PDB file of C-alpha atoms (C1' of nucleotides) in Angstrom:
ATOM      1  CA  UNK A1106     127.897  84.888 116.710  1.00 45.00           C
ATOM      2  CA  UNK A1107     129.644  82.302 114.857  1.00 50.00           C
ATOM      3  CA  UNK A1108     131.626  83.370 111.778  1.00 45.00           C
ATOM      4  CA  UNK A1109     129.948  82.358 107.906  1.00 44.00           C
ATOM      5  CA  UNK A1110     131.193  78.613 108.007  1.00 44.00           C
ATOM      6  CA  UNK A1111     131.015  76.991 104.784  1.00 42.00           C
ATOM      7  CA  UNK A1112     128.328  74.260 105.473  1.00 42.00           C
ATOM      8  CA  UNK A1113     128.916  70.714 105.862  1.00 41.00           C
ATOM      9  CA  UNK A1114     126.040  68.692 105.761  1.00 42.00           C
ATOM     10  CA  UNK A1115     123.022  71.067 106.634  1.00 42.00           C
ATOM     11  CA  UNK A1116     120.412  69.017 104.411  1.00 41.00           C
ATOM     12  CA  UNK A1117     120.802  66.144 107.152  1.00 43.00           C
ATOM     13  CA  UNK A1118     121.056  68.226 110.466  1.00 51.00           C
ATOM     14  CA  UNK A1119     118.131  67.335 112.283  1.00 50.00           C
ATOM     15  CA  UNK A1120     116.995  71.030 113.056  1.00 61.00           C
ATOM     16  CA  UNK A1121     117.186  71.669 109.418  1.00 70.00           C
ATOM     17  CA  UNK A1122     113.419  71.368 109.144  1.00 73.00           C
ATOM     18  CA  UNK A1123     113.141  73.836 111.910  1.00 77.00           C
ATOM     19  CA  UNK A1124     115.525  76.469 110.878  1.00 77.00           C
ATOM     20  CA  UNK A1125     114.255  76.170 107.335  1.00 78.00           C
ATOM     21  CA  UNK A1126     110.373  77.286 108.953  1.00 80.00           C
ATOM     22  CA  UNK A1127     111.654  80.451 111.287  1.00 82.00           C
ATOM     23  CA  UNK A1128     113.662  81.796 108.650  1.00 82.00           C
ATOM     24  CA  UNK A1129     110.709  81.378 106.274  1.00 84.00           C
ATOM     25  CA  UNK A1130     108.833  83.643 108.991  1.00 83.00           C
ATOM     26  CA  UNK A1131     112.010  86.143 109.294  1.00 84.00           C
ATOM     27  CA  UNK A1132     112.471  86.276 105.993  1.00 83.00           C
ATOM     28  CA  UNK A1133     109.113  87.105 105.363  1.00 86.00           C
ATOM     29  CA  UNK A1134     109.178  90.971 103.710  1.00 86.00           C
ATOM     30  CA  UNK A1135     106.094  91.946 105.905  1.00 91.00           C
ATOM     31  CA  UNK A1136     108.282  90.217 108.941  1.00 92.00           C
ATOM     32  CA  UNK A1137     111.508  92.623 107.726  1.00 89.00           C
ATOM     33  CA  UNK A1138     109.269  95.448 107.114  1.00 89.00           C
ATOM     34  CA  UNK A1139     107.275  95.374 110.424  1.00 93.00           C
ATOM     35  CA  UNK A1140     110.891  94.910 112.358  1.00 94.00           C
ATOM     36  CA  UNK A1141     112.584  97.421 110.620  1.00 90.00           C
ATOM     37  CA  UNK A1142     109.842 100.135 111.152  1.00 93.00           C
ATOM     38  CA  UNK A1143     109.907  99.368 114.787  1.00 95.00           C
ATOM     39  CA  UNK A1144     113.346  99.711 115.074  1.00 93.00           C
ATOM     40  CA  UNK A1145     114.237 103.185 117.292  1.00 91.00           C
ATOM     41  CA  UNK A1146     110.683 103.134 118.694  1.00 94.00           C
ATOM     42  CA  UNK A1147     107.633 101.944 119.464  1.00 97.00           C
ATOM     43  CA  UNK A1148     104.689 102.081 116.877  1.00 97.00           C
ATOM     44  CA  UNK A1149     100.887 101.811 117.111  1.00 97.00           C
ATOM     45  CA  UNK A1150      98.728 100.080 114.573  1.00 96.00           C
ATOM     46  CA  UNK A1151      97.857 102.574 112.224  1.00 96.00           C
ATOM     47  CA  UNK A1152     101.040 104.098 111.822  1.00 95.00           C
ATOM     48  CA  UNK A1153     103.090 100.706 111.456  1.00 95.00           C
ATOM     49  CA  UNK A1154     100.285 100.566 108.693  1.00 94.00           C
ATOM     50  CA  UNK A1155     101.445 103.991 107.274  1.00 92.00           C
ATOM     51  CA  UNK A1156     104.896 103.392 107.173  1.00 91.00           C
ATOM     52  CA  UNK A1157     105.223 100.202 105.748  1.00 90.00           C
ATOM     53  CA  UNK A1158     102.786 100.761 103.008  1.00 88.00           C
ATOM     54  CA  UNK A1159     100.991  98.560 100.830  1.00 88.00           C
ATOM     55  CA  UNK A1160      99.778  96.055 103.708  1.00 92.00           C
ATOM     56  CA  UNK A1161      96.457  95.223 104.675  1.00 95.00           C
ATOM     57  CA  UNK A1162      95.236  95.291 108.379  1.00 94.00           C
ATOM     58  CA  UNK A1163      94.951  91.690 108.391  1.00 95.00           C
ATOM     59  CA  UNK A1164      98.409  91.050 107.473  1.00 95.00           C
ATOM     60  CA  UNK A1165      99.866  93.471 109.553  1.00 96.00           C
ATOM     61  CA  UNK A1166      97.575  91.764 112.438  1.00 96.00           C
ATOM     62  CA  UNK A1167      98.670  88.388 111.232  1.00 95.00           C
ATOM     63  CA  UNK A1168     102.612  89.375 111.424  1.00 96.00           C
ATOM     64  CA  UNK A1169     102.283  90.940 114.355  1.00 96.00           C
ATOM     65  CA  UNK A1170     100.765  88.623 116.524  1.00 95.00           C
ATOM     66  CA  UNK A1171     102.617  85.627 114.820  1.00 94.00           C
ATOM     67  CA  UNK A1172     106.013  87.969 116.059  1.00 95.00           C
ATOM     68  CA  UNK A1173     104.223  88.457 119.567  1.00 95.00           C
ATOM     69  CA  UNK A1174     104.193  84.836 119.757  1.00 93.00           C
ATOM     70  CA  UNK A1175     107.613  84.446 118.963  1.00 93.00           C
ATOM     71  CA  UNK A1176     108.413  87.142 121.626  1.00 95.00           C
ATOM     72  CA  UNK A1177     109.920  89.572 118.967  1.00 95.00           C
ATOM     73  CA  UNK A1178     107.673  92.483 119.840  1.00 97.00           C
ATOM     74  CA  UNK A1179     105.820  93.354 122.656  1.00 97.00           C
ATOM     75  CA  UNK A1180     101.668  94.541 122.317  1.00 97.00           C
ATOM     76  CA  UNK A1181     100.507  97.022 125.356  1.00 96.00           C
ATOM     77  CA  UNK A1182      96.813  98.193 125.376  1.00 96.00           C
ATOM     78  CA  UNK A1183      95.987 102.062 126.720  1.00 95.00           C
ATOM     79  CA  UNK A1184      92.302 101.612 127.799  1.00 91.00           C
ATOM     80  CA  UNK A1185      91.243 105.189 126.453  1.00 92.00           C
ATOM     81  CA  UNK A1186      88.852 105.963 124.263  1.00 89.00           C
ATOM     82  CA  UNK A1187      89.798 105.564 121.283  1.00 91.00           C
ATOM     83  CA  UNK A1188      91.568 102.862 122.120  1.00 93.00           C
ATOM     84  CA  UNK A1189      95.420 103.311 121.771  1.00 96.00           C
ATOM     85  CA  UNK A1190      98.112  99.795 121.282  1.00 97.00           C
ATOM     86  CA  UNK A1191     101.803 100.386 121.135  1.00 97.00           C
ATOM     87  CA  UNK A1192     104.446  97.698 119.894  1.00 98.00           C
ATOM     88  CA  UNK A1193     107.806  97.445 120.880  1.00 98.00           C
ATOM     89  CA  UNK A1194     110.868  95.164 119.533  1.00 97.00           C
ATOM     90  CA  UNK A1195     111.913  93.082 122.957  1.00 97.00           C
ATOM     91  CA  UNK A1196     115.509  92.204 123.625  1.00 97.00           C
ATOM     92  CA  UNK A1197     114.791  89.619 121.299  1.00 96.00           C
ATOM     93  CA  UNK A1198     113.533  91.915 118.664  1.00 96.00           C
ATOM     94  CA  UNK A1199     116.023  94.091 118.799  1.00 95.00           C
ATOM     95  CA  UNK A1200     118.763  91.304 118.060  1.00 95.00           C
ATOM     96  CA  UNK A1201     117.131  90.318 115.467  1.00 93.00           C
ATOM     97  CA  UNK A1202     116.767  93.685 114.009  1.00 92.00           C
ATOM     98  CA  UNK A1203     120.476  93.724 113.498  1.00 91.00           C
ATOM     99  CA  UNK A1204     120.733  91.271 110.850  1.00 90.00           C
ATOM    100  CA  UNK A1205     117.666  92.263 109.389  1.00 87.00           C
ATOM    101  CA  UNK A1206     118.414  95.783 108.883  1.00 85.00           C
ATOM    102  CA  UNK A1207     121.787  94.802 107.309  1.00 89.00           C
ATOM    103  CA  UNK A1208     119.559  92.547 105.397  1.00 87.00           C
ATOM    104  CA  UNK A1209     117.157  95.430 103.908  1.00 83.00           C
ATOM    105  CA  UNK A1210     120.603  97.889 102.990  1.00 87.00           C
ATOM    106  CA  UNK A1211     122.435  95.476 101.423  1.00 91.00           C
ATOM    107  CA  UNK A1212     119.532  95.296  98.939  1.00 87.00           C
ATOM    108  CA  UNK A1213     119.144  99.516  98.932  1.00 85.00           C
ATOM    109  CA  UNK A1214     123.236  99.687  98.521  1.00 91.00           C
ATOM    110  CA  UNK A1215     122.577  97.037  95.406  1.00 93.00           C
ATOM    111  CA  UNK A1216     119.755  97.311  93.552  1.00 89.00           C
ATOM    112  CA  UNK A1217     120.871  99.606  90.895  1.00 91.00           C
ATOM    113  CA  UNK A1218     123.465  96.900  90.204  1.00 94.00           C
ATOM    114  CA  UNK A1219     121.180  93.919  90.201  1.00 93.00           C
ATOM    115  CA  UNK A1220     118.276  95.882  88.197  1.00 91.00           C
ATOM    116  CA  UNK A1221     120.893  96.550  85.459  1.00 94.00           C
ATOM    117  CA  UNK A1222     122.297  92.668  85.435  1.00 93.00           C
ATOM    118  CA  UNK A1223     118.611  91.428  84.884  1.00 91.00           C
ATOM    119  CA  UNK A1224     117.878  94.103  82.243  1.00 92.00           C
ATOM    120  CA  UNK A1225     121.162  92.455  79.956  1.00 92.00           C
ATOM    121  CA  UNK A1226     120.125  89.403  80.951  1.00 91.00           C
ATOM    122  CA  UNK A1227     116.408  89.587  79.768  1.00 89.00           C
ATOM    123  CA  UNK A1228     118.172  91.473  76.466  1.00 89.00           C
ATOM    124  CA  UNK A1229     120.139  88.713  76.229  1.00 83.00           C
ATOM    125  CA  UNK A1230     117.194  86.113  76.241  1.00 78.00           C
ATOM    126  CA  UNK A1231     115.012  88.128  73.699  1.00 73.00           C
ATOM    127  CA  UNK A1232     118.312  88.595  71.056  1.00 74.00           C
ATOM    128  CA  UNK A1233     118.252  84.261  71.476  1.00 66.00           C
ATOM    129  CA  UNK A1234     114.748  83.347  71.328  1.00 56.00           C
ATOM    130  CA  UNK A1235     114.398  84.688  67.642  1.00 51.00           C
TER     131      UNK A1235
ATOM    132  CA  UNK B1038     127.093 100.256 105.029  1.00 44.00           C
ATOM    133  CA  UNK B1039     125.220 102.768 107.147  1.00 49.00           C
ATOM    134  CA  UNK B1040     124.294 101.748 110.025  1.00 45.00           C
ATOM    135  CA  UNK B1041     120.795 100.633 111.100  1.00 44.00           C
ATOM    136  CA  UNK B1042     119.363 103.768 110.938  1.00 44.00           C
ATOM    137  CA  UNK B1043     116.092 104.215 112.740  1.00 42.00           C
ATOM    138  CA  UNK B1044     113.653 104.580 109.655  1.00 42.00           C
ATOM    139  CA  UNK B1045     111.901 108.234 109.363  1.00 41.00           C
ATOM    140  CA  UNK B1046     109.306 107.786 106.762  1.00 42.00           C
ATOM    141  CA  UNK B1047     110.385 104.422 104.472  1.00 43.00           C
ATOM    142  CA  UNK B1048     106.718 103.628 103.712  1.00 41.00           C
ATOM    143  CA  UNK B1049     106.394 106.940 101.202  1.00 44.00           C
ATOM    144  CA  UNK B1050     109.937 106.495  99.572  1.00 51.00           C
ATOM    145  CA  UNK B1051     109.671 106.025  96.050  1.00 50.00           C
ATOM    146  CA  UNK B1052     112.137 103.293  95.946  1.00 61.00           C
ATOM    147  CA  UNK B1053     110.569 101.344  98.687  1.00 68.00           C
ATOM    148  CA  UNK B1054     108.199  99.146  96.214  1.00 71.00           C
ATOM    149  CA  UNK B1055     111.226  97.862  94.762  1.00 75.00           C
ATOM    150  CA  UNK B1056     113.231  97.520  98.136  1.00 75.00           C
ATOM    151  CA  UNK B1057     110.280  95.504  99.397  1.00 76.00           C
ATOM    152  CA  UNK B1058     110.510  93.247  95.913  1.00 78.00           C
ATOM    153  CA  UNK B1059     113.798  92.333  95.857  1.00 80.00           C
ATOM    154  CA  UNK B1060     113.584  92.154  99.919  1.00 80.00           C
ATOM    155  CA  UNK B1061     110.871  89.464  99.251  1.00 82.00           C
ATOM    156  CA  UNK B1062     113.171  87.270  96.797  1.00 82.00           C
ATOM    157  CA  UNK B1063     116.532  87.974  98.932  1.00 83.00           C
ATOM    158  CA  UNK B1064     114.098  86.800 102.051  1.00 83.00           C
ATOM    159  CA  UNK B1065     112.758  83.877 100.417  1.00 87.00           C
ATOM    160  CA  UNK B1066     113.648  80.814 102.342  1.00 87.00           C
ATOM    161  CA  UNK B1067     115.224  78.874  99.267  1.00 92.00           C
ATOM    162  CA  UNK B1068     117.355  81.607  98.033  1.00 93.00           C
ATOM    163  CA  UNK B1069     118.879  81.949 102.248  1.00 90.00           C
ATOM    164  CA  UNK B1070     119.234  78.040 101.771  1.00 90.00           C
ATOM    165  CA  UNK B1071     121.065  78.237  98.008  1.00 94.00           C
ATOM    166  CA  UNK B1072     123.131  80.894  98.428  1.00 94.00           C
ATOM    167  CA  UNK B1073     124.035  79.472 101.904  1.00 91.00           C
ATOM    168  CA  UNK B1074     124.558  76.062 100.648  1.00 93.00           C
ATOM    169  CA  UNK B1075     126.886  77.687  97.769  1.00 95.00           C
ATOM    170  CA  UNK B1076     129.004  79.933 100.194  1.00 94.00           C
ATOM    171  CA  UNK B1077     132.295  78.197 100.284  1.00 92.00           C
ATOM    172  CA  UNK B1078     132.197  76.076  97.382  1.00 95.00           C
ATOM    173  CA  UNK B1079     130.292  75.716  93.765  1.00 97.00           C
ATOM    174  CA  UNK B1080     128.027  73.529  93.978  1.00 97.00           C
ATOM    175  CA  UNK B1081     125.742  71.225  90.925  1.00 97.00           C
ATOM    176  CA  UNK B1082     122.466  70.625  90.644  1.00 97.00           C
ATOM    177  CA  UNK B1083     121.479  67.540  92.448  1.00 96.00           C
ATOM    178  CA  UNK B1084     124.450  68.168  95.624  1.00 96.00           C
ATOM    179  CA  UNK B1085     122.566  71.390  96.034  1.00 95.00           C
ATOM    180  CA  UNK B1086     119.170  69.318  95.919  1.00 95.00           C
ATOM    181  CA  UNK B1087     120.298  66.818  98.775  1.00 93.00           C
ATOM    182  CA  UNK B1088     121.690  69.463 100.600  1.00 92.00           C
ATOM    183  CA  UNK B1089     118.885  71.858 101.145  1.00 91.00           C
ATOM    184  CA  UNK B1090     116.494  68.785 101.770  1.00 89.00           C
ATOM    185  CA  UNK B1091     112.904  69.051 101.154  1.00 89.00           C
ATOM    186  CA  UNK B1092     113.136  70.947  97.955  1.00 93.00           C
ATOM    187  CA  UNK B1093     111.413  69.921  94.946  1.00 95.00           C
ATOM    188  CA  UNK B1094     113.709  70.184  91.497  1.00 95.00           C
ATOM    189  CA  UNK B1095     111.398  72.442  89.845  1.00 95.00           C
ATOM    190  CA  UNK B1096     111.591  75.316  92.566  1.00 96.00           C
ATOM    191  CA  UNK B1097     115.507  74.852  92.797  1.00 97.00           C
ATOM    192  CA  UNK B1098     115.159  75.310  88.913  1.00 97.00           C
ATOM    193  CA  UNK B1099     112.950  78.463  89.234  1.00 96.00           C
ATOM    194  CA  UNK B1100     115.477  79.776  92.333  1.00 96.00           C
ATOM    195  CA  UNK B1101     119.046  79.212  90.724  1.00 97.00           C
ATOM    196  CA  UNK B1102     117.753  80.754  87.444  1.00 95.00           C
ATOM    197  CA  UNK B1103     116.033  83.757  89.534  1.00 94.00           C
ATOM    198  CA  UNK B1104     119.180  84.304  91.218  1.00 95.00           C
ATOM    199  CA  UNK B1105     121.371  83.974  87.876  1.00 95.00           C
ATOM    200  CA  UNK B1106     119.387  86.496  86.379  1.00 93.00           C
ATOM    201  CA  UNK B1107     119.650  88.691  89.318  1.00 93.00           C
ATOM    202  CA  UNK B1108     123.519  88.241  88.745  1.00 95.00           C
ATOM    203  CA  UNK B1109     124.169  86.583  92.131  1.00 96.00           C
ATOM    204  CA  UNK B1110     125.161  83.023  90.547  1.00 97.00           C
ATOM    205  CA  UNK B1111     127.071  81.672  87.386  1.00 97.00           C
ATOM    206  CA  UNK B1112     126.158  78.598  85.960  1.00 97.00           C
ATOM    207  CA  UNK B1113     128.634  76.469  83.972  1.00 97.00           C
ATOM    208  CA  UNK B1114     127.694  73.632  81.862  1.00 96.00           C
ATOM    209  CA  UNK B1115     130.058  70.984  80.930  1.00 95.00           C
ATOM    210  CA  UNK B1116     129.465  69.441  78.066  1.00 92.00           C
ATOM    211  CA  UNK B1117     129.800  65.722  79.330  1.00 92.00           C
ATOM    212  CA  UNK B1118     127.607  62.535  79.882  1.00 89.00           C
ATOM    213  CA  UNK B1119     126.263  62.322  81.683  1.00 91.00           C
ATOM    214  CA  UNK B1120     125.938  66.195  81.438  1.00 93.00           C
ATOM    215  CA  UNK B1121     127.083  68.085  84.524  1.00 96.00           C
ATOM    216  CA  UNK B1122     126.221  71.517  85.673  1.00 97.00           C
ATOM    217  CA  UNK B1123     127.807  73.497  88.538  1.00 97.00           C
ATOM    218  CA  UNK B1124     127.062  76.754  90.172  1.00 98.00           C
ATOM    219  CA  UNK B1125     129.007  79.076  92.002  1.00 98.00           C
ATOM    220  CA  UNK B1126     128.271  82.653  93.815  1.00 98.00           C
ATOM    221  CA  UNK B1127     129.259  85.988  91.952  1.00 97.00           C
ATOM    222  CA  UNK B1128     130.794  88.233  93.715  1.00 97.00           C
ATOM    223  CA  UNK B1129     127.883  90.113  94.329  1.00 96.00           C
ATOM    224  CA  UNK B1130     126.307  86.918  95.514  1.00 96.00           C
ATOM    225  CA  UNK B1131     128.941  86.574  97.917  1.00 96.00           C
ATOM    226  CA  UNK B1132     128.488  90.100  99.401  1.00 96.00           C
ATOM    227  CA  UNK B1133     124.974  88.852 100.233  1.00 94.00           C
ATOM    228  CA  UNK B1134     125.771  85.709 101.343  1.00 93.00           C
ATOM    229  CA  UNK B1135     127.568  87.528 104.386  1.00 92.00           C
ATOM    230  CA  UNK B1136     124.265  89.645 105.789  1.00 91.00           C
ATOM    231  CA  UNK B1137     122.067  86.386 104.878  1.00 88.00           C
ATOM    232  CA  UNK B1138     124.663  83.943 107.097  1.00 86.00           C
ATOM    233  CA  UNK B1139     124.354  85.962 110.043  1.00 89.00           C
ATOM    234  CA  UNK B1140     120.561  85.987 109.445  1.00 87.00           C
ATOM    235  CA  UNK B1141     120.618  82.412 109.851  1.00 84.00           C
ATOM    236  CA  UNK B1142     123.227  81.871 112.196  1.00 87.00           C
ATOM    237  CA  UNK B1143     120.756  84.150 114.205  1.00 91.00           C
ATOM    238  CA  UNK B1144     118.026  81.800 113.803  1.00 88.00           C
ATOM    239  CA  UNK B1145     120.444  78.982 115.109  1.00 86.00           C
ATOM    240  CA  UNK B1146     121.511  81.176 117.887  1.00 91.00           C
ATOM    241  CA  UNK B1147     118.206  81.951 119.289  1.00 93.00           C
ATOM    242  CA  UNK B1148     116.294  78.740 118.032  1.00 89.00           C
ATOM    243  CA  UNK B1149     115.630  77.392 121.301  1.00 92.00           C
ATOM    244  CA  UNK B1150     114.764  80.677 122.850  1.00 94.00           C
ATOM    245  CA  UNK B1151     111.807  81.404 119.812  1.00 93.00           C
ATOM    246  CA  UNK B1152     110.707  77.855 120.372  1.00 91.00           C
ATOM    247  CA  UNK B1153     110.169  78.407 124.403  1.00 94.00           C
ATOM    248  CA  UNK B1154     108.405  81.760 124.015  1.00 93.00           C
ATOM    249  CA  UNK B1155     105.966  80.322 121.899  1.00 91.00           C
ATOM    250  CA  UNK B1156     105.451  77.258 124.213  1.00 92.00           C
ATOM    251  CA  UNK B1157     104.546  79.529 126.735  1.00 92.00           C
ATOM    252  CA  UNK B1158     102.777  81.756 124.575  1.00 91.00           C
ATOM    253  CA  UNK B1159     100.303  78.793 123.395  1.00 89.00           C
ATOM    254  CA  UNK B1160      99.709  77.695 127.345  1.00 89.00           C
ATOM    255  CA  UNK B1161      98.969  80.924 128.308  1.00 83.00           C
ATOM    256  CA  UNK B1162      96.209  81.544 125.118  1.00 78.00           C
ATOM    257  CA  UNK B1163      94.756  77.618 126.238  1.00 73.00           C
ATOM    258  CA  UNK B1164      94.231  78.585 130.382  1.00 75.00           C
ATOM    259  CA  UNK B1165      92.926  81.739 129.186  1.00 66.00           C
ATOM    260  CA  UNK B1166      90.202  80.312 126.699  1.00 56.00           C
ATOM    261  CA  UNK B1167      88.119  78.367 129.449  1.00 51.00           C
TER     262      UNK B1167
ATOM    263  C1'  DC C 850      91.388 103.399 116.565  1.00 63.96           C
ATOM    264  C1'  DA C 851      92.382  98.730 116.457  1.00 63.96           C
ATOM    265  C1'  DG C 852      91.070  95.181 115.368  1.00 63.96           C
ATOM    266  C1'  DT C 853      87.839  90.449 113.859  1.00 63.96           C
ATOM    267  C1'  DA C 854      85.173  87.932 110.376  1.00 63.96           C
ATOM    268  C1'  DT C 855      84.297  86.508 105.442  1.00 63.96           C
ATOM    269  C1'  DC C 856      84.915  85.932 100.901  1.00 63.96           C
ATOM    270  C1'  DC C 857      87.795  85.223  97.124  1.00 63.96           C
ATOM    271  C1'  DC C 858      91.595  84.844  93.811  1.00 63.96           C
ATOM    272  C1'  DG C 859      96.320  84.115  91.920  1.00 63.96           C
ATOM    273  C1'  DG C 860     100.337  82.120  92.423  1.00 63.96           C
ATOM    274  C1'  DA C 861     103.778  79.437  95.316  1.00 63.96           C
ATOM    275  C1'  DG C 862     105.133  75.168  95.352  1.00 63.96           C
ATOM    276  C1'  DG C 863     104.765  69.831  95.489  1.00 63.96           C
ATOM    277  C1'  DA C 864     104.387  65.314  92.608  1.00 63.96           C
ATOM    278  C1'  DT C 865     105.021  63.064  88.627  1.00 63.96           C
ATOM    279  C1'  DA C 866     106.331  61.969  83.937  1.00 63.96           C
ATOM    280  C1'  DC C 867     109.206  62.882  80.136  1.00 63.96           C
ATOM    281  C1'  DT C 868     113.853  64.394  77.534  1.00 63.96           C
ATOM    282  C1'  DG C 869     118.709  65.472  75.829  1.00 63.96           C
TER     283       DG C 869
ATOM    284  C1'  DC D1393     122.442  64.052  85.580  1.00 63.96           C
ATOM    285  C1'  DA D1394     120.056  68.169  84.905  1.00 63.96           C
ATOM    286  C1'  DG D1395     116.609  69.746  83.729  1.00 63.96           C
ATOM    287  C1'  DT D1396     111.399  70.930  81.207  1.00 63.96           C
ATOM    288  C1'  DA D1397     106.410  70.270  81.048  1.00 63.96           C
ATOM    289  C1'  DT D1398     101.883  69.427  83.394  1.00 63.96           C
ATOM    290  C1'  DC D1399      98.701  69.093  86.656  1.00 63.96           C
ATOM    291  C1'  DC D1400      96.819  70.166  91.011  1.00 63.96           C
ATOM    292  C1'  DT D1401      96.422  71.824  95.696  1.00 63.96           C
ATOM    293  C1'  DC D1402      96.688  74.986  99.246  1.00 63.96           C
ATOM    294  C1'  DC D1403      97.178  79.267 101.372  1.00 63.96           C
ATOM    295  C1'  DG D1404      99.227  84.029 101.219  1.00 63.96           C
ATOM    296  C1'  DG D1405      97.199  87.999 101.039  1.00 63.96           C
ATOM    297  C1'  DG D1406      93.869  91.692  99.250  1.00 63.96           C
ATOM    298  C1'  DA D1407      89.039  93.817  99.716  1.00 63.96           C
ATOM    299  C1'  DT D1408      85.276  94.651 102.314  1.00 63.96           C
ATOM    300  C1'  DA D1409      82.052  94.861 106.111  1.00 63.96           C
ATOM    301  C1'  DC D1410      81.320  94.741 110.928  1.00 63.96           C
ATOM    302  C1'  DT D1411      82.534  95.589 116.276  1.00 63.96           C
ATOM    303  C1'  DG D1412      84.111  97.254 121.009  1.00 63.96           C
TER     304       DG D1412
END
DNA sequence: CAGTATCCCGGAGGATACTG
DNA sequence: CAGTATCCTCCGGGATACTG
């Protein structure tokens, strides 16, 4: 890992385009959710469903296969009856987790502070727009 | 920081509707590209334009004054002509600009690696739909 | 249980024209 | 230069019903 260097000319890198579309998948909240719930252990459907809260099946399908294809999590069917399916972060994953997870408690450690700078700021507005 | 604590039940936390809301703007692909293009140095309206490529001025607008009002940029007008306009991290936006530069130094990192999986991925899903 | 298949809507976000 | 104002398109994402 390469320390935070102040960009140069990122706009015209050639892999800009590219970079700019995975971390608009990473960054995704369902994409940070789904990682961050299987972080520690493997999950099946339902209960990814349960924990992250507020998804429908078909998104939580949608995010994880799109991170199956990207080889973030692994899928592995139990032919019983019912049928049981069990993801896993890969190495991959799990690297990625890292980041993410500091990600997700940076926001917890600061959202009292940034909930009380948009309340004086929306004051602010109002006390102006009369 | 705590460290990446494997999550017990996140999904029924009360705060986790706004975690997941401010997780969704902090994700967002343009506010990782502004706040990464304004690590370092401030930055004004139109360099920031050029720089993250591909933008269009109206969502830069709607992303530097999301971000202001979360308190995570200043913006400084001076009164010149032509008029100029330069923004610059807070300090809070600076603590987030660390965990969101590793996020996409990550992406850099492991670029090639994503882009291979899914290669493979996609051949395997074509010889298995004949 | 773990999905797939449809339908549908609101809003993200681009393009363009105008303004101080 | 640094925006604001409009218009329009597309698709993220929810709700629901069905299936192996």
């Amino acid at each position: 890992m390469h320390m935070p260097t102040p960009p140069k000319e990122p706009g015209t890198h050639p892999d800009c385009r590219k970079v700019n579309e995975i971390l608009g998948r990473m960054g995704d909240k369902w994409t940070i959710m789904a990682i961050t719930m299987l972080a520690g252990e493997p999950r099946r459907f339902n209960e990814l469903k349960r924990l992250i809260g507020g998804i429908s099946q078909q998104m939580l399908t949608r995010t994880l296969k799109a991170l199956e294809r990207d080889g973030m999590v692994t899928r592995k069917v139990y032919p019983t009856i019912p049928p049981q399916v069990e993801y896993a972060l890969t190495d991959l994953g799990r690297s990625l987790a890292t980041p993410l997870m500091q990600l997700a408690m940076w926001v917890l450690d600061h959202l009292g502070e940034i909930e009380a700078h948009r309340a004086s700021h929306d004051a602010r507005l109002l006390s102006e727009d009369r």
